[in-house]
Short mmCIF file of C-alpha atoms (C1' of nucleotides) in Angstrom, two decimals:
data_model
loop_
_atom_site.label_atom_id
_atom_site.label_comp_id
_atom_site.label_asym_id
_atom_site.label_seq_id
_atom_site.Cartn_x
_atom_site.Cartn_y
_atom_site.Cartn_z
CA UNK A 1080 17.07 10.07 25.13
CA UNK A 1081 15.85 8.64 21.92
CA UNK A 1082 13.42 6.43 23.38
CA UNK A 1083 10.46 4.79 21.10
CA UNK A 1084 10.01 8.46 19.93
CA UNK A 1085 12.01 7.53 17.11
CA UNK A 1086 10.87 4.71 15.27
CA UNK A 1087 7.82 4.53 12.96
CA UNK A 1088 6.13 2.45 15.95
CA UNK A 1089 6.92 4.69 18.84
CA UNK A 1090 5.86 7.38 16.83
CA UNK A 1091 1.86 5.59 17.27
CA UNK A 1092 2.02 5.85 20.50
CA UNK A 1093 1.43 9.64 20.35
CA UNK A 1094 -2.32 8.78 19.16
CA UNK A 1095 -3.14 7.35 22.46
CA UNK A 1096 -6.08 10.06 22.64
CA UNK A 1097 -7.35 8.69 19.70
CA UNK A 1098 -10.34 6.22 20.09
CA UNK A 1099 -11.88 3.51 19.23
CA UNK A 1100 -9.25 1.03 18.28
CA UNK A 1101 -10.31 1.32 14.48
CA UNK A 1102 -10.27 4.77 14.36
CA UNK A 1103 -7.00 5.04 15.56
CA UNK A 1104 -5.69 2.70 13.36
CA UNK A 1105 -7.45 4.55 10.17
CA UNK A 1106 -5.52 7.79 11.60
CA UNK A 1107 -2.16 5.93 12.13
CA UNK A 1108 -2.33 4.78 8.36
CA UNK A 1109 -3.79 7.93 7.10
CA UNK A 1110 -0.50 9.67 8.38
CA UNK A 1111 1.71 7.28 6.76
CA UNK A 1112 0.78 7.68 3.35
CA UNK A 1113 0.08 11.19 3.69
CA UNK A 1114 3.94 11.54 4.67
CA UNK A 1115 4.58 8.90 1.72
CA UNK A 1116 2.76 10.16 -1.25
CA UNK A 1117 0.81 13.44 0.08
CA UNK A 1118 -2.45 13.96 0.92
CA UNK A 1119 -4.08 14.51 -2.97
CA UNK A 1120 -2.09 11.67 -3.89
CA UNK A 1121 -3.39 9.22 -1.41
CA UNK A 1122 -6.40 7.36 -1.68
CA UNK A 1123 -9.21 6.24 1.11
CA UNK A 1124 -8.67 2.83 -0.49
CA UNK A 1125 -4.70 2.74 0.79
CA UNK A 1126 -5.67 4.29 4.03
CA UNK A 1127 -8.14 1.89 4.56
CA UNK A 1128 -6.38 -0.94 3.24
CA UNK A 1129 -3.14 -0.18 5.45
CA UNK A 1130 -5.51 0.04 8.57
CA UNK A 1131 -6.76 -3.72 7.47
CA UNK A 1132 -10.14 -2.80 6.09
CA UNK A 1133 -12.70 -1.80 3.77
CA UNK A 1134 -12.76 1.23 1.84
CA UNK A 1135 -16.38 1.93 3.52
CA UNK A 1136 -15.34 1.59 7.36
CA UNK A 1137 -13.27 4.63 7.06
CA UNK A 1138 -16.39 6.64 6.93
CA UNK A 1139 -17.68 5.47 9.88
CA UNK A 1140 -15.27 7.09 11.94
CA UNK A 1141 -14.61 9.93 9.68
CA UNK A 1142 -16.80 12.20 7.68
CA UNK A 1143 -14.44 13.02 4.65
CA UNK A 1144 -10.65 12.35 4.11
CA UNK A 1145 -9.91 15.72 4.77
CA UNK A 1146 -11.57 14.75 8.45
CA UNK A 1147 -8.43 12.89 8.84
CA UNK A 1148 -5.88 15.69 7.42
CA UNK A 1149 -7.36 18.10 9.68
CA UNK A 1150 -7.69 15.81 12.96
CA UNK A 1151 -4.21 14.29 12.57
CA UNK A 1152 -3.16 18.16 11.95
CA UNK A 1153 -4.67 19.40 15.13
CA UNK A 1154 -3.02 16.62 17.42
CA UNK A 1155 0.03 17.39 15.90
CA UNK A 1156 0.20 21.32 16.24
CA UNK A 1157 -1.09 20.61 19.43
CA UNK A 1158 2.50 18.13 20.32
CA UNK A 1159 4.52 20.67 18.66
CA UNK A 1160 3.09 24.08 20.63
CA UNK A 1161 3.76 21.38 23.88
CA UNK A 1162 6.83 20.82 23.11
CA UNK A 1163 7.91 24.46 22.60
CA UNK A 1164 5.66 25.81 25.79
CA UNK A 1165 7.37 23.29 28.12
CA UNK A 1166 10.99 24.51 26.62
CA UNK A 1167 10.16 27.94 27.48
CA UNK A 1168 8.51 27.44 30.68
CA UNK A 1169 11.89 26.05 32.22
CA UNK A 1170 14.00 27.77 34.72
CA UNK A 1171 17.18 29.18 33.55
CA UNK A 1172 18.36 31.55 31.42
CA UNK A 1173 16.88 32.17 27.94
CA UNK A 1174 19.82 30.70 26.18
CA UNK A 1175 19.41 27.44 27.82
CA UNK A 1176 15.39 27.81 27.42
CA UNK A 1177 15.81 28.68 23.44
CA UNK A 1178 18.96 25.63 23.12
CA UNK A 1179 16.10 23.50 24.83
CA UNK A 1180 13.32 24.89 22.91
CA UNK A 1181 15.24 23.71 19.64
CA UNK A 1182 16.74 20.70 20.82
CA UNK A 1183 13.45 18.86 21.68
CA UNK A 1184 11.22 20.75 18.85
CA UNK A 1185 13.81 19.43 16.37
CA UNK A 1186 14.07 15.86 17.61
CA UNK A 1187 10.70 15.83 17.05
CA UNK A 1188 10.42 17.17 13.71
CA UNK A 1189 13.28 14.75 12.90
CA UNK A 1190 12.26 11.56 14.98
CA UNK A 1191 8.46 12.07 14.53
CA UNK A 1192 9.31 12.86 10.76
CA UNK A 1193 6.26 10.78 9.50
CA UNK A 1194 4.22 12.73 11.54
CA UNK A 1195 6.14 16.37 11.09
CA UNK A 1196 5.96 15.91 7.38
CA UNK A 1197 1.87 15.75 7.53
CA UNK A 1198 1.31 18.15 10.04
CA UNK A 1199 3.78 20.90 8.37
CA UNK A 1200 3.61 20.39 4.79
CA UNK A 1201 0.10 19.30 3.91
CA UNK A 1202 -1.35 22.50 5.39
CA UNK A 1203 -2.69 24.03 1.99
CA UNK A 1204 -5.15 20.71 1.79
CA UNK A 1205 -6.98 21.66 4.50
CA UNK A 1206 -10.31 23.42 3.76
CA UNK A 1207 -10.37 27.46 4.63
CA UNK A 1208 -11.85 26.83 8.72
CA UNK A 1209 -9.67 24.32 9.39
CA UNK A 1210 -6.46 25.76 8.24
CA UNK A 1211 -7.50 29.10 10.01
CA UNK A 1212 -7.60 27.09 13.51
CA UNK A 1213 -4.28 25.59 12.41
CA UNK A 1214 -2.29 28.58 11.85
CA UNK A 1215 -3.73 30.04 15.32
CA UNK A 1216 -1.83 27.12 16.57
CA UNK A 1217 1.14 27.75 14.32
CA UNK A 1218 0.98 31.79 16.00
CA UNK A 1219 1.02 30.37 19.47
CA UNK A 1220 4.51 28.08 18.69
CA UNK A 1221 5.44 31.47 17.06
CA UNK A 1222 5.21 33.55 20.24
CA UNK A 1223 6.18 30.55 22.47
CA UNK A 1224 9.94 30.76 20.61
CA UNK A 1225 9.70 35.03 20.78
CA UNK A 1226 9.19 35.30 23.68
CA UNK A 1227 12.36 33.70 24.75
CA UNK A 1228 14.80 35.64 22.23
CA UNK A 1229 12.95 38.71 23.25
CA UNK A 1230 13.56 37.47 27.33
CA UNK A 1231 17.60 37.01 25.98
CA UNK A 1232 17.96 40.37 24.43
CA UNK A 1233 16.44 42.12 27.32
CA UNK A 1234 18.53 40.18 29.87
CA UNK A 1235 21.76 41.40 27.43
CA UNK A 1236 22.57 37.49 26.73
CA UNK A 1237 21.20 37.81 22.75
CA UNK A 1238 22.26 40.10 20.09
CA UNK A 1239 19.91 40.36 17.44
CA UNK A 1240 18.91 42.64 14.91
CA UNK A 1241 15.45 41.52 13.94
CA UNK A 1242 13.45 39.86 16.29
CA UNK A 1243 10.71 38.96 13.89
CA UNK A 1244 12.98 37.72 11.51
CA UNK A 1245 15.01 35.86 13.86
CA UNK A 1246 12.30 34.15 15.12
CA UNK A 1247 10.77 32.94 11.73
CA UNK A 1248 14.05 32.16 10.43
CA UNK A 1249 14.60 29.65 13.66
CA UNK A 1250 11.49 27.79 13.26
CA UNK A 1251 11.86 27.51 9.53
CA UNK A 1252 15.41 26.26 10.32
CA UNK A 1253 13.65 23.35 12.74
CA UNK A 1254 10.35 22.62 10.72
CA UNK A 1255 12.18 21.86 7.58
CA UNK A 1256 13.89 19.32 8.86
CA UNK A 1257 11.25 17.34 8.41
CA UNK A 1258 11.69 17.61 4.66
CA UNK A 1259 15.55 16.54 4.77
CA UNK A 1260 16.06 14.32 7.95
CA UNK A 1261 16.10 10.87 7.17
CA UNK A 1262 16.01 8.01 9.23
CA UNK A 1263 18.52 5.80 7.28
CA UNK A 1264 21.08 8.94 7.38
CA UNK A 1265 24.52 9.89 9.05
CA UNK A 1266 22.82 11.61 11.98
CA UNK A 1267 20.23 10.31 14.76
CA UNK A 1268 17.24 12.60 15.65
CA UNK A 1269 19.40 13.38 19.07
CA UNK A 1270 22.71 14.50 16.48
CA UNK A 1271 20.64 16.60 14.54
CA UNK A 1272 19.24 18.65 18.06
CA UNK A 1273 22.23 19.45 19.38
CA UNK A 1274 23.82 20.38 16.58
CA UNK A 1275 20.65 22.99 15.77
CA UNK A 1276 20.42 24.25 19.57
CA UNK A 1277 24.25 25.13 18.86
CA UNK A 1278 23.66 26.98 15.52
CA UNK A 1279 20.55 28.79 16.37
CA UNK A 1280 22.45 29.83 19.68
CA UNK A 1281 24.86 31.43 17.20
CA UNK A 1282 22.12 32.70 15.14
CA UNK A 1283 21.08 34.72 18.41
CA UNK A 1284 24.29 36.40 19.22
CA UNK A 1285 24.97 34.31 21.80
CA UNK A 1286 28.97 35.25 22.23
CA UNK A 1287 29.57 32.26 24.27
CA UNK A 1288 28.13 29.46 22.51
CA UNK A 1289 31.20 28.57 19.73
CA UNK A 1290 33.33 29.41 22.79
CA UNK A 1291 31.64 26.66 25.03
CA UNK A 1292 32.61 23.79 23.05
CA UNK B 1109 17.53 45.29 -7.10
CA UNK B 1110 14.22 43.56 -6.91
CA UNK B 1111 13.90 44.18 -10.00
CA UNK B 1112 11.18 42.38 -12.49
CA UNK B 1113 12.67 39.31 -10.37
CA UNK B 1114 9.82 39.51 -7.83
CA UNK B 1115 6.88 39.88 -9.94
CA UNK B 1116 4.76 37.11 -11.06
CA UNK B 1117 5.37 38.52 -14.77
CA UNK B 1118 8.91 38.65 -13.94
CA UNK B 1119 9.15 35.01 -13.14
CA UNK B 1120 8.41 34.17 -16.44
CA UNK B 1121 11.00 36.09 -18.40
CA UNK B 1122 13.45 33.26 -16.79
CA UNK B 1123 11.49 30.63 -19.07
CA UNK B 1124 12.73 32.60 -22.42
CA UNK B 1125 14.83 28.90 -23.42
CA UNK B 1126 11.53 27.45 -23.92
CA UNK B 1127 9.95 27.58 -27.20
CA UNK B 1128 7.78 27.22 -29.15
CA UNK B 1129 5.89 30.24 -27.65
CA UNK B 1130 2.57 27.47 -26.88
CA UNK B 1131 5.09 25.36 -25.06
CA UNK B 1132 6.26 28.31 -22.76
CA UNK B 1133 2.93 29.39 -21.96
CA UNK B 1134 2.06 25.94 -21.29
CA UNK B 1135 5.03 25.80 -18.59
CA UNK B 1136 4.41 29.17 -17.00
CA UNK B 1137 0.47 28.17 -16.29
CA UNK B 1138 1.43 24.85 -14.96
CA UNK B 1139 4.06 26.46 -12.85
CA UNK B 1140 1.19 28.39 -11.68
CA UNK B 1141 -1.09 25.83 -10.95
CA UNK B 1142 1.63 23.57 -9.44
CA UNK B 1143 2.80 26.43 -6.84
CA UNK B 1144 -0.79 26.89 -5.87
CA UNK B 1145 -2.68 23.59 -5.43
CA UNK B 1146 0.62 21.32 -5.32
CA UNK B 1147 1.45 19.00 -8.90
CA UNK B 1148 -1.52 16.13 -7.22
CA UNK B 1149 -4.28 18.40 -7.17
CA UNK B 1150 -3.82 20.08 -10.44
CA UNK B 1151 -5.49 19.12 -13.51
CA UNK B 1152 -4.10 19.01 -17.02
CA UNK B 1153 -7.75 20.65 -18.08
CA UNK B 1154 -6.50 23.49 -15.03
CA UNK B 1155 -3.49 23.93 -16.78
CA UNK B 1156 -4.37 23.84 -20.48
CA UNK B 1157 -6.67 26.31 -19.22
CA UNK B 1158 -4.94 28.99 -17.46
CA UNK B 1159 -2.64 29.11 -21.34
CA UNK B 1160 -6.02 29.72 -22.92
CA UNK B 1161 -6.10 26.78 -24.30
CA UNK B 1162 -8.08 23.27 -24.75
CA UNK B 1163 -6.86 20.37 -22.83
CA UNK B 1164 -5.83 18.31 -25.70
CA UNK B 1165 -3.21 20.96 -26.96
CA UNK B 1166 -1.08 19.86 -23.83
CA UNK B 1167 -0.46 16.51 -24.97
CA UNK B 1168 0.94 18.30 -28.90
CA UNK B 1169 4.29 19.81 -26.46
CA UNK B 1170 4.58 17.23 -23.64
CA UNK B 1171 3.75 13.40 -23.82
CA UNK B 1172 2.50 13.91 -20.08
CA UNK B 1173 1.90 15.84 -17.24
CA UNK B 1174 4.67 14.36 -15.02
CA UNK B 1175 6.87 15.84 -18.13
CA UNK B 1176 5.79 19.11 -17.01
CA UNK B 1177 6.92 19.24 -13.94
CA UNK B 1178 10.24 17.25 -14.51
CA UNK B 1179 11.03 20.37 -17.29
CA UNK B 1180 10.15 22.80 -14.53
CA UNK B 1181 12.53 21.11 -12.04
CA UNK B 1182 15.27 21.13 -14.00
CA UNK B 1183 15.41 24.33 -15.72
CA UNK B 1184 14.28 25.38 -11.87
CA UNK B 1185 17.49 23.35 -10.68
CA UNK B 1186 20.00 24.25 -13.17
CA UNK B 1187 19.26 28.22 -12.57
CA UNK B 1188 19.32 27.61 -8.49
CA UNK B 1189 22.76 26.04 -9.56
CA UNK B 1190 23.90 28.74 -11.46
CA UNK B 1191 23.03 31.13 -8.69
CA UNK B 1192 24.88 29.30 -6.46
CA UNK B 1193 28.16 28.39 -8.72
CA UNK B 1194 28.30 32.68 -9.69
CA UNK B 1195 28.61 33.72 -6.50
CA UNK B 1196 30.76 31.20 -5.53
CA UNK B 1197 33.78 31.74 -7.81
CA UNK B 1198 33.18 35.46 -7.45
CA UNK B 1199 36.71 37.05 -6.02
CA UNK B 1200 36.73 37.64 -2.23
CA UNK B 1201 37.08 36.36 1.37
CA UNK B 1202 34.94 33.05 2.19
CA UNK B 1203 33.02 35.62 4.33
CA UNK B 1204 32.10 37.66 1.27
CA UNK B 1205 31.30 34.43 -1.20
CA UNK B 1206 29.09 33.04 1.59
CA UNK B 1207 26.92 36.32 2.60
CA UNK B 1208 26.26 36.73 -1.21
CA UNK B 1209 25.48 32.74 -2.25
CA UNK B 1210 22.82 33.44 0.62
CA UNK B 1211 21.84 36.45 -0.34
CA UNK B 1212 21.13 35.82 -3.95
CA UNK B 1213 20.26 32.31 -3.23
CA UNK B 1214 18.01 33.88 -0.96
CA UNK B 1215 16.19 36.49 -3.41
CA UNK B 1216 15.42 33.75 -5.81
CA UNK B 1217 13.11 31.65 -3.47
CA UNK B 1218 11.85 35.24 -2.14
CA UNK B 1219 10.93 36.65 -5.15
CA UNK B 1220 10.37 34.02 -7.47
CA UNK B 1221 8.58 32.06 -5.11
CA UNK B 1222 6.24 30.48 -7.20
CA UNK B 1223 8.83 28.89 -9.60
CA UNK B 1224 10.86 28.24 -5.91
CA UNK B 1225 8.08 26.09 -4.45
CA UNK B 1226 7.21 23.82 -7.02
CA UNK B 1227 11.38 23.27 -7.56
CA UNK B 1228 11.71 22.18 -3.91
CA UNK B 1229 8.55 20.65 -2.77
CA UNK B 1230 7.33 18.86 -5.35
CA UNK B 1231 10.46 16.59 -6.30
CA UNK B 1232 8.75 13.24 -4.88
CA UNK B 1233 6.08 13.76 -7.32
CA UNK B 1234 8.35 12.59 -10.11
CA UNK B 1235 9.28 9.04 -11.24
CA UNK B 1236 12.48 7.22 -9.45
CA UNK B 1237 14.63 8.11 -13.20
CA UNK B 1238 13.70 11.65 -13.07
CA UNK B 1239 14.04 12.48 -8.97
CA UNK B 1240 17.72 11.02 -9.54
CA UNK B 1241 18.43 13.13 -12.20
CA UNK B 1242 17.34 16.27 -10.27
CA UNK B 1243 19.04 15.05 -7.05
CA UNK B 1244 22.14 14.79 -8.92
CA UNK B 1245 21.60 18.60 -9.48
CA UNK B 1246 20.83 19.15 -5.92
CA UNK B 1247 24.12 17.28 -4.57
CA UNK B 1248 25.54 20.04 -6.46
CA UNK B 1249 24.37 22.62 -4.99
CA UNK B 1250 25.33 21.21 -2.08
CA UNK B 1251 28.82 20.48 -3.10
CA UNK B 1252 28.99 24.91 -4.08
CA UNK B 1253 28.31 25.75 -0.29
CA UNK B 1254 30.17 23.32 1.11
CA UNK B 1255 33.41 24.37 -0.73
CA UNK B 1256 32.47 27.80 0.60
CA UNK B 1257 32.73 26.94 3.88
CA UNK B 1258 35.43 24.82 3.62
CA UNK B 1259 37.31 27.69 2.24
CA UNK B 1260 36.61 29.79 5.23
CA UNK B 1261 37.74 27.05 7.74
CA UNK B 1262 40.44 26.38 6.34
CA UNK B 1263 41.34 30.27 5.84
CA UNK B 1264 40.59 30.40 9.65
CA UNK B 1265 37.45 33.20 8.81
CA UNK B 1266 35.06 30.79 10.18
CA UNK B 1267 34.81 28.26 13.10
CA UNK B 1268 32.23 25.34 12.50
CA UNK B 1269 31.62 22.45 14.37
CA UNK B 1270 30.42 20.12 11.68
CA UNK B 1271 31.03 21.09 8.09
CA UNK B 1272 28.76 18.94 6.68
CA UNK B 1273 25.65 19.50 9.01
CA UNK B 1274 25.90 23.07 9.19
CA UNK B 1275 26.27 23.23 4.88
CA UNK B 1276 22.75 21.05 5.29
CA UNK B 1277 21.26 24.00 7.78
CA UNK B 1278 22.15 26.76 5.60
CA UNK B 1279 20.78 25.23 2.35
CA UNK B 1280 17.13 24.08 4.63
CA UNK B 1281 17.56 27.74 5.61
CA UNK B 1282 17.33 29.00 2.21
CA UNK B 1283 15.57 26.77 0.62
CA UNK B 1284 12.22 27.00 3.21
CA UNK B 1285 11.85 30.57 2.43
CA UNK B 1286 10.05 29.50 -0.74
CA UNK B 1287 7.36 28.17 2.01
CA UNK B 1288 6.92 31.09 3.95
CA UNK B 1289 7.49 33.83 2.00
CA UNK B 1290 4.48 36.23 1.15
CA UNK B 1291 4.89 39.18 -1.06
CA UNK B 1292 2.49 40.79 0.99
CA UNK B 1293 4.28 40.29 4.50
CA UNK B 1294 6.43 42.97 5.65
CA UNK B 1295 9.91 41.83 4.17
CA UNK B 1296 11.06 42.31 0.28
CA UNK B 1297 13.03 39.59 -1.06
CA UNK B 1298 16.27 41.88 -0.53
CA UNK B 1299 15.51 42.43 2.98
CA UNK B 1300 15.53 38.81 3.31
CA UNK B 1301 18.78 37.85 1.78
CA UNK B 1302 20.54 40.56 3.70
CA UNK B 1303 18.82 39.48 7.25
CA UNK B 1304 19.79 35.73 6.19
CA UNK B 1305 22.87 36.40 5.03
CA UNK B 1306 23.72 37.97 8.73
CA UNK B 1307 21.90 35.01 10.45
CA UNK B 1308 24.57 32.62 7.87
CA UNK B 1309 27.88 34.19 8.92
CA UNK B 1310 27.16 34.07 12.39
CA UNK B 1311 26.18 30.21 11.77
CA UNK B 1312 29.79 29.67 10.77
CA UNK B 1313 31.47 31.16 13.73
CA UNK B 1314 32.36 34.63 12.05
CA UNK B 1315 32.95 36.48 14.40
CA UNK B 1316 32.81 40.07 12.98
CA UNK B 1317 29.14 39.38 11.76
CA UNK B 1318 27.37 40.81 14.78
CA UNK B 1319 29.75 43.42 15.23
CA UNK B 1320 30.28 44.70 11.78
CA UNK B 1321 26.18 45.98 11.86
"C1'" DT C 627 -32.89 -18.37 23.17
"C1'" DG C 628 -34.36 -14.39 20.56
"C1'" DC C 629 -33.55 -9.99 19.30
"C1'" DC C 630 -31.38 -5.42 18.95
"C1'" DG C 631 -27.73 -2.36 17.74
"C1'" DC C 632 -23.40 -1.57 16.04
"C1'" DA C 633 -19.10 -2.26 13.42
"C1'" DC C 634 -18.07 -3.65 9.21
"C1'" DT C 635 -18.32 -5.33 4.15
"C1'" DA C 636 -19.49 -5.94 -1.04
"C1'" DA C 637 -21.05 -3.63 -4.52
"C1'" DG C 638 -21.46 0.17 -6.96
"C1'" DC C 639 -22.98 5.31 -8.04
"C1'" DG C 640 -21.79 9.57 -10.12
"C1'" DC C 641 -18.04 12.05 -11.34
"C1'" DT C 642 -13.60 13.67 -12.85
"C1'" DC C 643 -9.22 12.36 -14.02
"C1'" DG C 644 -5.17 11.76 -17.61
"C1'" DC C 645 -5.07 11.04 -22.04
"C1'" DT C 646 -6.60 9.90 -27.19
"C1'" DC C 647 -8.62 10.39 -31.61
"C1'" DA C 648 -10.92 12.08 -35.68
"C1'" DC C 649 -11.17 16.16 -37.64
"C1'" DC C 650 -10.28 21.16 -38.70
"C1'" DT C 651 -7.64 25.29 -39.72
"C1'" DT C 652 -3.52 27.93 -41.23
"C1'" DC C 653 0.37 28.66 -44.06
"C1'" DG C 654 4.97 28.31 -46.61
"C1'" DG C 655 6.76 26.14 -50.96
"C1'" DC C 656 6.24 25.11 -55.73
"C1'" DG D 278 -4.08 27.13 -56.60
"C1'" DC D 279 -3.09 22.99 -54.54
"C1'" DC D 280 -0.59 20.13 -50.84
"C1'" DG D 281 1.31 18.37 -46.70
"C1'" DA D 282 2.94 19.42 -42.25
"C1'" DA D 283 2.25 21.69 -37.87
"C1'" DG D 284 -0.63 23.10 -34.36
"C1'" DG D 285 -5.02 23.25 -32.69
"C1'" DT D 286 -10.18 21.61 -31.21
"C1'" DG D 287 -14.49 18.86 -29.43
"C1'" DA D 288 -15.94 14.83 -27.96
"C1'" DG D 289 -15.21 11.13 -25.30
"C1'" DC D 290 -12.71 6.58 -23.53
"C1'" DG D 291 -11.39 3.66 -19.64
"C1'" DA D 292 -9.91 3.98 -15.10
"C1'" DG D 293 -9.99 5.24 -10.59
"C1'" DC D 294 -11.66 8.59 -7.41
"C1'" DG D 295 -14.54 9.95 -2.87
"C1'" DC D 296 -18.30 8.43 -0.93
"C1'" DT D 297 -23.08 5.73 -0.21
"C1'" DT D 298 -26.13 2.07 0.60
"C1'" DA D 299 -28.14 -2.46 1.46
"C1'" DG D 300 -27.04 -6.16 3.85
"C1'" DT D 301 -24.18 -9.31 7.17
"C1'" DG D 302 -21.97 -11.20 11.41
"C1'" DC D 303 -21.73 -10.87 16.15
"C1'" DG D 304 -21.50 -9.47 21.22
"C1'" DG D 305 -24.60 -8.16 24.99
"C1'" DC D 306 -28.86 -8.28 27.40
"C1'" DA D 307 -33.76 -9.90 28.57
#
DNA sequence: TGCCGCACTAAGCGCTCGCTCACCTTCGGC
DNA sequence: GCCGAAGGTGAGCGAGCGCTTAGTGCGGCA
């Protein structure tokens, strides 16, 4: 557990996909200031000056800064619906499929938080197209985590009066740690997991879960 | 309920304590602006605008347009506070102070959602003296549920695991409503509080939550 | 060796930004 | 009826923005 995932470094390694060499780079520094300052507030003079170059050699791997919002958007959607569709693809029963589904969906919203903070907050920058493929994204993680309360209150193991509502209210709970967790705080990404899986367990109806520990 | 509370007009009957009237409708437009297109991406010409007026009338009621925003935060702040602090010295069980500090915590970033957004997302937009200031607010608010809970622990009403972390989820809880929320999705802001008030007291471990409904 | 193509840079274009300034109205007090 | 203060406007400054373009250095291939 908490391998390189967690530090600003491992967190690069996730843009593996991403090539050539310089355009990686340009992405890996456009997602750090983004998370810093936001994307309106960032310049293609930092990002390119972070990546080690010129202001111009951005825009030969990119067409337009918002290029980079939306690219480094879609690779990120694309961990996070991973993440949640290998949770609920597990065997077992749904409450150890949701307590999995939050546990690794929030250690990456808290160890990836550099990343997390672009990909779920900087949404409204994106141009009308691009956010519209985004949220599709966004409407597959929704069903991914659904699916598995809906899977616990038909097997009788959840007790919950709004599906819908139980469902947003659980993602919200994960995504915004992004906004809060920080790195330097009282709790590693791992802390801050189990500690979720346990409350959104509870959230669920879940009789057992205070009981367990 | 839901009274003038969720309307965009409604909103800005909380701004009454700013006068003159210019200054107020100043305020309200940049609130506007801010909520929309985030504090970055909004002009001063945008806001001077919206108040029908010219872009150098801005600079006769604030010396700058990070003063804006650092007057919306706090006034923002000190009513989220005040919200908070009410319904936690109201008379009752821990159970009863904590569904209602939700609930009412709850409308507010429902229904005044504009005013809600640019409160909580926009704080890193302000310079190091002011962010303190409004953190010091924050820690505050903080310190109101925490007693709360610590009340209900102690009273044996509620069985947490970890005080402190669980004080942090309930707050994120609240608090990312102002992202999601949509006056035109199915829920009213009442609706809301009530479901998250539920989701809350089974958070802490009470154990009648699920079956009182 | 000579040359092409590509990644990259220095310089800078056109534009819009936050903010200022010289000037104009309105109006209560004497 | 005149005056100064308060609150407003139109024009525009300097700076910094996203992005472009002409030119440079260099690895790979005949």
């Amino acid at each position: 557990m908490s391998t390189a995932e967690d530090t600003a470094g491992g967190e690069a390694q996730a843009w593996g996909e991403v090539t050539p060499d310089a355009a990686r780079r340009l992405l890996i520094a456009a997602v750090e200031a983004f998370a810093e300052r936001g994307y309106h507030a960032t310049t293609t003079r930092d990002i390119a000056g972070r990546a080690g170059m010129s202001p111009a050699a951005l825009y030969i791997h990119y067409k337009t800064k918002e290029e980079l919002l939306h690219r480094i958007s879609r690779i990120g959607h694309e961990k996070a619906l991973e993440i949640l569709r290998t949770a609920a693809r597990q065997e077992g029963t749904a409450r150890e499929r949701l307590a999995g589904a939050v546990s690794s969906f929030v250690r990456w919203h808290a160890g990836g938080r550099t990343t997390a903070r672009v990909v779920q907050y900087e949404l409204d920058s994106l141009g009308p197209d691009a956010r519209e493929e985004i949220l599709a994204l966004r409407r597959q993680c929704d069903a991914e985590v659904r699916a598995i309360i809906e899977d616990g209150v038909a097997a009788g193991e959840f007790d919950v009066l709004d599906v819908k509502g139980t469902t947003l209210a659980v993602l919200s709970l994960c995504i915004d740690v992004a906004r809060w967790f920080n790195v330097d705080g009282p709790w590693t990404p791992d802390e801050v997991g189990a500690l979720y899986a346990d409350l959104v367990l509870r959230m669920v109806g879940d009789g057992g879960a205070a009981a367990r520990r």
